[in-house]
Tab-separated table of N, CA and C in Angstrom:
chain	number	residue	atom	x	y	z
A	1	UNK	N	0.822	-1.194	0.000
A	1	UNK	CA	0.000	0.000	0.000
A	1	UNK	C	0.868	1.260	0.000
A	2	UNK	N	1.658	1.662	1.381
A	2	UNK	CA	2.529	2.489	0.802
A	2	UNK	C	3.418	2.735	-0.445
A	3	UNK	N	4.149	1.408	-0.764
A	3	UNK	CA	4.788	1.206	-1.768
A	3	UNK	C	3.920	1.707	-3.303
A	4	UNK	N	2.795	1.526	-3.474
A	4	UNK	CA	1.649	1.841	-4.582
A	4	UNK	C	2.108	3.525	-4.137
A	5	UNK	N	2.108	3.996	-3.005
A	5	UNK	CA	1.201	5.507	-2.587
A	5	UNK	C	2.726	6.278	-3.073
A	6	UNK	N	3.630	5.698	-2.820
A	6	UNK	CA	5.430	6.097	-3.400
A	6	UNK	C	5.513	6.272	-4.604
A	7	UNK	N	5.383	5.183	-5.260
A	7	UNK	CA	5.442	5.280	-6.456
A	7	UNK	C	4.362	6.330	-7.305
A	8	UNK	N	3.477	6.113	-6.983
A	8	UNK	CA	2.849	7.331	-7.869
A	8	UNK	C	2.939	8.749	-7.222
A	9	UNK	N	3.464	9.030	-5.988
A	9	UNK	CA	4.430	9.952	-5.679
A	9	UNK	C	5.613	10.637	-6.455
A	10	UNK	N	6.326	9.283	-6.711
A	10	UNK	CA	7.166	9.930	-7.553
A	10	UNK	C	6.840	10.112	-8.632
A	11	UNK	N	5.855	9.305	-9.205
A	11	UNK	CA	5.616	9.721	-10.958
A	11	UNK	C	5.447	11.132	-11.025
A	12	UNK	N	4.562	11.475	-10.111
A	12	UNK	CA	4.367	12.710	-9.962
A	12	UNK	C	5.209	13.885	-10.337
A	13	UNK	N	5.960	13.546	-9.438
A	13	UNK	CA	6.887	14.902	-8.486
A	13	UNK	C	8.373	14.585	-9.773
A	14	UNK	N	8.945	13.469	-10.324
A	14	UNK	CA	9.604	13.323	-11.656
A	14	UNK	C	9.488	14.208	-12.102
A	15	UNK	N	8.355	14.161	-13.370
A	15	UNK	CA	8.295	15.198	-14.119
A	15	UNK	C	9.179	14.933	-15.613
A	16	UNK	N	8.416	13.306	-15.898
A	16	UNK	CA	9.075	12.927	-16.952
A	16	UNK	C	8.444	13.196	-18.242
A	17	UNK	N	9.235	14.185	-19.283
A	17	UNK	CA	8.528	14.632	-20.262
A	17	UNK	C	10.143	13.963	-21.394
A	18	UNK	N	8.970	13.876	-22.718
A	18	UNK	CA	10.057	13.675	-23.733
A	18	UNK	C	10.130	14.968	-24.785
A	19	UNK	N	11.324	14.333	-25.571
A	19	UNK	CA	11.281	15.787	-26.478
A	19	UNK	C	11.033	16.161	-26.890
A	20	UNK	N	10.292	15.868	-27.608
A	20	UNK	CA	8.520	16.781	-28.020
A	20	UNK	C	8.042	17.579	-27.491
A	21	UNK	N	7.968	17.058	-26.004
A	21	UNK	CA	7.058	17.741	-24.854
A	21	UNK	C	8.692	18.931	-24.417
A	22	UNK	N	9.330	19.065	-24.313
A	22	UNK	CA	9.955	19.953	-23.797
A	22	UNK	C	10.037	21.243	-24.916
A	23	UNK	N	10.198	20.736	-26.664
A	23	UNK	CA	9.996	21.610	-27.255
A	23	UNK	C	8.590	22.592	-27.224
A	24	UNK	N	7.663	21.913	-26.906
A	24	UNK	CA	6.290	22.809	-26.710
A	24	UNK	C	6.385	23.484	-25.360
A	25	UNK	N	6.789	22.911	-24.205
A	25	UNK	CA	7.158	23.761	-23.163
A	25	UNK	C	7.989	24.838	-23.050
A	26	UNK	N	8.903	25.001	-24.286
A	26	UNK	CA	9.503	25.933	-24.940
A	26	UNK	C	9.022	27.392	-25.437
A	27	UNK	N	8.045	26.493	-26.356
A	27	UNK	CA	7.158	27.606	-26.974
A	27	UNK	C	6.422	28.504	-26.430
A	28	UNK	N	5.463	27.821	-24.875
A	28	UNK	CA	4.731	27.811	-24.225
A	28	UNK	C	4.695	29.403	-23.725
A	29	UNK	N	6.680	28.957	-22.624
A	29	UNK	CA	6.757	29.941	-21.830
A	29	UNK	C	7.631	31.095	-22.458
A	30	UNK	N	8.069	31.020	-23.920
A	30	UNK	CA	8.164	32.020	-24.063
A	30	UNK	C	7.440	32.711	-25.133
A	31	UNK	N	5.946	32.246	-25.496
A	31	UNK	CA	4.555	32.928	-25.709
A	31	UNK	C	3.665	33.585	-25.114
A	32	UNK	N	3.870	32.912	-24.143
A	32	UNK	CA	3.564	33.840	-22.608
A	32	UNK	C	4.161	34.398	-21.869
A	33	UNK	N	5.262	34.695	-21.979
A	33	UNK	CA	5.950	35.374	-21.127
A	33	UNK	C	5.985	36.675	-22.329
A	34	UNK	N	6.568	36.241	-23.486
A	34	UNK	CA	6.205	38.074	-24.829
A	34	UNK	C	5.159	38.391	-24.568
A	35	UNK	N	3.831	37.672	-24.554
A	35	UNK	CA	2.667	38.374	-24.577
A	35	UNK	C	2.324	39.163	-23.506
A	36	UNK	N	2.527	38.436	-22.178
A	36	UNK	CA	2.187	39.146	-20.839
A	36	UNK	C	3.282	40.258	-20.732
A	37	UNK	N	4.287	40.066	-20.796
A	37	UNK	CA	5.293	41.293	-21.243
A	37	UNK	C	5.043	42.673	-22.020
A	38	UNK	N	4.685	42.546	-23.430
A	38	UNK	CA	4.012	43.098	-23.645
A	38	UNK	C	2.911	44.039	-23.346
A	39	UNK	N	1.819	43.058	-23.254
A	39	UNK	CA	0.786	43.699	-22.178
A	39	UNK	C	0.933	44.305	-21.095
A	40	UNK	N	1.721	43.616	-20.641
A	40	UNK	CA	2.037	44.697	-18.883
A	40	UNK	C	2.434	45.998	-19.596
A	41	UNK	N	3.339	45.924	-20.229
A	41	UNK	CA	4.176	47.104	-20.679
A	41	UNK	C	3.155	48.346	-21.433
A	42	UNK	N	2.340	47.956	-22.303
A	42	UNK	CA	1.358	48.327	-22.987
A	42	UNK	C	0.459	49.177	-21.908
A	43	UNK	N	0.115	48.448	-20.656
A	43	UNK	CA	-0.847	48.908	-19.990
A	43	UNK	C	-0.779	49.923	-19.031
A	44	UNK	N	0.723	49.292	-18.812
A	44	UNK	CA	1.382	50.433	-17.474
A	44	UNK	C	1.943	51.563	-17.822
A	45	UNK	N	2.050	51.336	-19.374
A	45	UNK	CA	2.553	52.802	-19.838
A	45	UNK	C	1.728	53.563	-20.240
A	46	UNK	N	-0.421	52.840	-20.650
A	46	UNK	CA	-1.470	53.686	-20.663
A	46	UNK	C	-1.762	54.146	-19.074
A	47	UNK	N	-1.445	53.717	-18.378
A	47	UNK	CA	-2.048	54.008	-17.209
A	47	UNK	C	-0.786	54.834	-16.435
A	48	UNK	N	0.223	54.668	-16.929
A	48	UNK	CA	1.498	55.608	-16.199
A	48	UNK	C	1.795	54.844	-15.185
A	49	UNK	N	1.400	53.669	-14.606
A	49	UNK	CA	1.714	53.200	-13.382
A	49	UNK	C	2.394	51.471	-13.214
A	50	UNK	N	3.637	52.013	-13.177
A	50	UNK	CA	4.415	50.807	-12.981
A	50	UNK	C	4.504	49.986	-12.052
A	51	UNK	N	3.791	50.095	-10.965
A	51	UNK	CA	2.905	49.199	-10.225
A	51	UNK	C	2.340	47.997	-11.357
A	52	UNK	N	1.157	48.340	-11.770
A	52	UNK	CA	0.904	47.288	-12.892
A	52	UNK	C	1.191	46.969	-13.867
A	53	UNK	N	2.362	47.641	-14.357
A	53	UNK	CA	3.355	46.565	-15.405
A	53	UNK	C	4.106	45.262	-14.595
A	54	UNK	N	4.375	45.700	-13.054
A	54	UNK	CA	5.271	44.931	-12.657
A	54	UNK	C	4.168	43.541	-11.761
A	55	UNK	N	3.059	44.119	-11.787
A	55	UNK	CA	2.380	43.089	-11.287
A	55	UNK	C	1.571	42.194	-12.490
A	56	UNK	N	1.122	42.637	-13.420
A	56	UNK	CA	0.769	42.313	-14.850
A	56	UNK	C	2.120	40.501	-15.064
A	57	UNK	N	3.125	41.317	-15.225
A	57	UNK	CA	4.221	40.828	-15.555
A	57	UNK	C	4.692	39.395	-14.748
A	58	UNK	N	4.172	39.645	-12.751
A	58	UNK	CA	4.234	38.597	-12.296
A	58	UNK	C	3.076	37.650	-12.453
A	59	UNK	N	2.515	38.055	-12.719
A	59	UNK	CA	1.042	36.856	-12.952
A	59	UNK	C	1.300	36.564	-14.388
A	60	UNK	N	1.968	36.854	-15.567
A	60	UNK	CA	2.487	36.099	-16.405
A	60	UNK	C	3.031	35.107	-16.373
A	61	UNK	N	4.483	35.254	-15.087
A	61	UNK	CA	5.619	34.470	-14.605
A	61	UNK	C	4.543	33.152	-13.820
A	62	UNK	N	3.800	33.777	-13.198
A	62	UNK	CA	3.174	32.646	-12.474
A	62	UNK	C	1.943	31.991	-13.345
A	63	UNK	N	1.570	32.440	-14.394
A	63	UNK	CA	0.604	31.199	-15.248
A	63	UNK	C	1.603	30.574	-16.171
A	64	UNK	N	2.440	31.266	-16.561
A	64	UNK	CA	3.760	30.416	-16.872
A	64	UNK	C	4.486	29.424	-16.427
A	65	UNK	N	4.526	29.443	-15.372
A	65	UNK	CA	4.819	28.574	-13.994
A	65	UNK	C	4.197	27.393	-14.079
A	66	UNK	N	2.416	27.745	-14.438
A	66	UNK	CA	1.713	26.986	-14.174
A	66	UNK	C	1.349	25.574	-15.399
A	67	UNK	N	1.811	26.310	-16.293
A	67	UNK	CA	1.441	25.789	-17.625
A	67	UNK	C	2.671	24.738	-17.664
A	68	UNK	N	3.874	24.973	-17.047
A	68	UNK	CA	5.432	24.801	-17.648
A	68	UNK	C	5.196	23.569	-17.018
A	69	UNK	N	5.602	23.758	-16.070
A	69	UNK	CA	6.202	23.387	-14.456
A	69	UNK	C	5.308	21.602	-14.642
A	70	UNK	N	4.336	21.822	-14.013
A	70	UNK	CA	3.632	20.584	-14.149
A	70	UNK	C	3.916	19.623	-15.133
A	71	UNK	N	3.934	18.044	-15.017
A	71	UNK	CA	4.553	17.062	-16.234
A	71	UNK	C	3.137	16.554	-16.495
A	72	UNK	N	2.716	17.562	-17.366
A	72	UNK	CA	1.015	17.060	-17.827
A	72	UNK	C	0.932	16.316	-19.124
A	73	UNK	N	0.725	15.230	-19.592
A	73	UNK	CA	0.431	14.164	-20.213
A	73	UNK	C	0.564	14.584	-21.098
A	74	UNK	N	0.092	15.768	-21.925
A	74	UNK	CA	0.578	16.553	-23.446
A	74	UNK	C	2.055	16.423	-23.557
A	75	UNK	N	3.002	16.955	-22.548
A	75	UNK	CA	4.030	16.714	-22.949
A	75	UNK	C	5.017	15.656	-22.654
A	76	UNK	N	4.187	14.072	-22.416
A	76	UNK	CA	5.165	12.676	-22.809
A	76	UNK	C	4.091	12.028	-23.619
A	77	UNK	N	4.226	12.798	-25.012
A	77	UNK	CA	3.099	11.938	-25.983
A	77	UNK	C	4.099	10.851	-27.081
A	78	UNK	N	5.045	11.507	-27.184
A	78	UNK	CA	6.237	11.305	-27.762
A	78	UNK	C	7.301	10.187	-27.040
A	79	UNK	N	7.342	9.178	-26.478
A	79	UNK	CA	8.268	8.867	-25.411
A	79	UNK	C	9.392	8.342	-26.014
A	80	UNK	N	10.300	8.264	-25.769
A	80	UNK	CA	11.682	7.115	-26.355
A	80	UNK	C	11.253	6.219	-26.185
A	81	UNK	N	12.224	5.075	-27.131
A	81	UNK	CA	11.969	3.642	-26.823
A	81	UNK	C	13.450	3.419	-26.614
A	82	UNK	N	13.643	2.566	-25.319
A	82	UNK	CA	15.159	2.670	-24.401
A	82	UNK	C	14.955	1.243	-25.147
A	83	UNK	N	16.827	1.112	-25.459
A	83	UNK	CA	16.833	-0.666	-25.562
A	83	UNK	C	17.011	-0.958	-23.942
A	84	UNK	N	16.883	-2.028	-23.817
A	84	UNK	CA	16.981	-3.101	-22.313
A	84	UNK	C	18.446	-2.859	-21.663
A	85	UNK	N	18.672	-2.908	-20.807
A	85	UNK	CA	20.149	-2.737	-19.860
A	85	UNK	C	21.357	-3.609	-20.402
A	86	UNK	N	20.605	-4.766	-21.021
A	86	UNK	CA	21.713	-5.957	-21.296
A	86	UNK	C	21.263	-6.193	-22.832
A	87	UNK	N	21.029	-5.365	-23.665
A	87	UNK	CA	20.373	-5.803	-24.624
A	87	UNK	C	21.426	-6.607	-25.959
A	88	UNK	N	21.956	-5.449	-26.020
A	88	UNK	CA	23.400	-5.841	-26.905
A	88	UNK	C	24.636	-6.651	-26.177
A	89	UNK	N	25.963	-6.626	-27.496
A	89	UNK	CA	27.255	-7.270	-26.549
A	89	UNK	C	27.824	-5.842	-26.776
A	90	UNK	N	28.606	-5.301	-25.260
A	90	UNK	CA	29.120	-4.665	-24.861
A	90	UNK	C	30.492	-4.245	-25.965
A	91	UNK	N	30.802	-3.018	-26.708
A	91	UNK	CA	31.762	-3.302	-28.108
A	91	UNK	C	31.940	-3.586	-29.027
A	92	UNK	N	30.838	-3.996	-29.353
A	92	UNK	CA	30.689	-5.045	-30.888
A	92	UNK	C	30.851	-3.975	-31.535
A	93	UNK	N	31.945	-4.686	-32.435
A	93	UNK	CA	32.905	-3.746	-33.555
A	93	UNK	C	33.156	-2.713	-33.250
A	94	UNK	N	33.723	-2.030	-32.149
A	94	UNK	CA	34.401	-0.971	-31.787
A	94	UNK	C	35.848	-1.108	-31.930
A	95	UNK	N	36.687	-0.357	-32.765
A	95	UNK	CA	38.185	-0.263	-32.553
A	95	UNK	C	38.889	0.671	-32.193
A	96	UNK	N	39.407	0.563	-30.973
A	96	UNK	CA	40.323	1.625	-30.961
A	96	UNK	C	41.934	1.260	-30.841
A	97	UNK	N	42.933	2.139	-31.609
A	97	UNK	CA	43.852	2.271	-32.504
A	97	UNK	C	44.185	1.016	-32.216
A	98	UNK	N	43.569	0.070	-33.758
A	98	UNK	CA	43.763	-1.031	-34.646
A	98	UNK	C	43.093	-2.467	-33.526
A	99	UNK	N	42.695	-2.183	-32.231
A	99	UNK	CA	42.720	-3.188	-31.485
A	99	UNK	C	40.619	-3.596	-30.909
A	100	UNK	N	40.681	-4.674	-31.454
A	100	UNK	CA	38.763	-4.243	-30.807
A	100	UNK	C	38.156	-4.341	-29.581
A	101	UNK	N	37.524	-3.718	-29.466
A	101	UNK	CA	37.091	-3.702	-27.849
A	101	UNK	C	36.162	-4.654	-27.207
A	102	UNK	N	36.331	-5.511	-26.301
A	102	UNK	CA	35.047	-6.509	-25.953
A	102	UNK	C	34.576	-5.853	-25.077
């Protein structure tokens, strides 16, 4: 029971994404971070008050945060396929200078 309650603990808290998923997490936060940037900037300079560019700007950082951060299923759609630990022979046909390696 614990052992079940661990493990999907860690799946969790991992945060295993593949590379697919990291390139869109890419995109993500820095689409949102220009745009809210932007906007803050846009707004605080209609309103003169840099108070809310700079708060604009953190609630960007933090839905950014929110979007990124988390290992949400969109980004391990893509996964590797690992060969096995022992799959191959260790060297096969590797030479180094003139001699092969087992």
């Amino acid at each position: 029971m614990a052992d079940q309650l661990l493990q999907q603990a860690q799946d969790v808290f991992e945060g295993q994404i593949d590379f697919e998923g990291q390139k869109l997490t890419e995109l993500f936060s820095t689409v949102i971070l220009a745009v809210t940037g932007l906007l803050a900037f846009i707004i605080g300079f209609a309103q003169q008050n840099i108070w809310v560019t700079l708060w604009i700007g953190l609630g960007g950082t933090a839905l950014t945060f929110l979007v990124v951060v988390p290992p949400y299923p969109i980004y391990n759609e893509n996964p590797e396929k690992w060969l096995p630990a022992n799959s191959g022979i260790a060297g096969a046909g590797i030479e180094v200078d003139g001699k092969k390696i087992s």
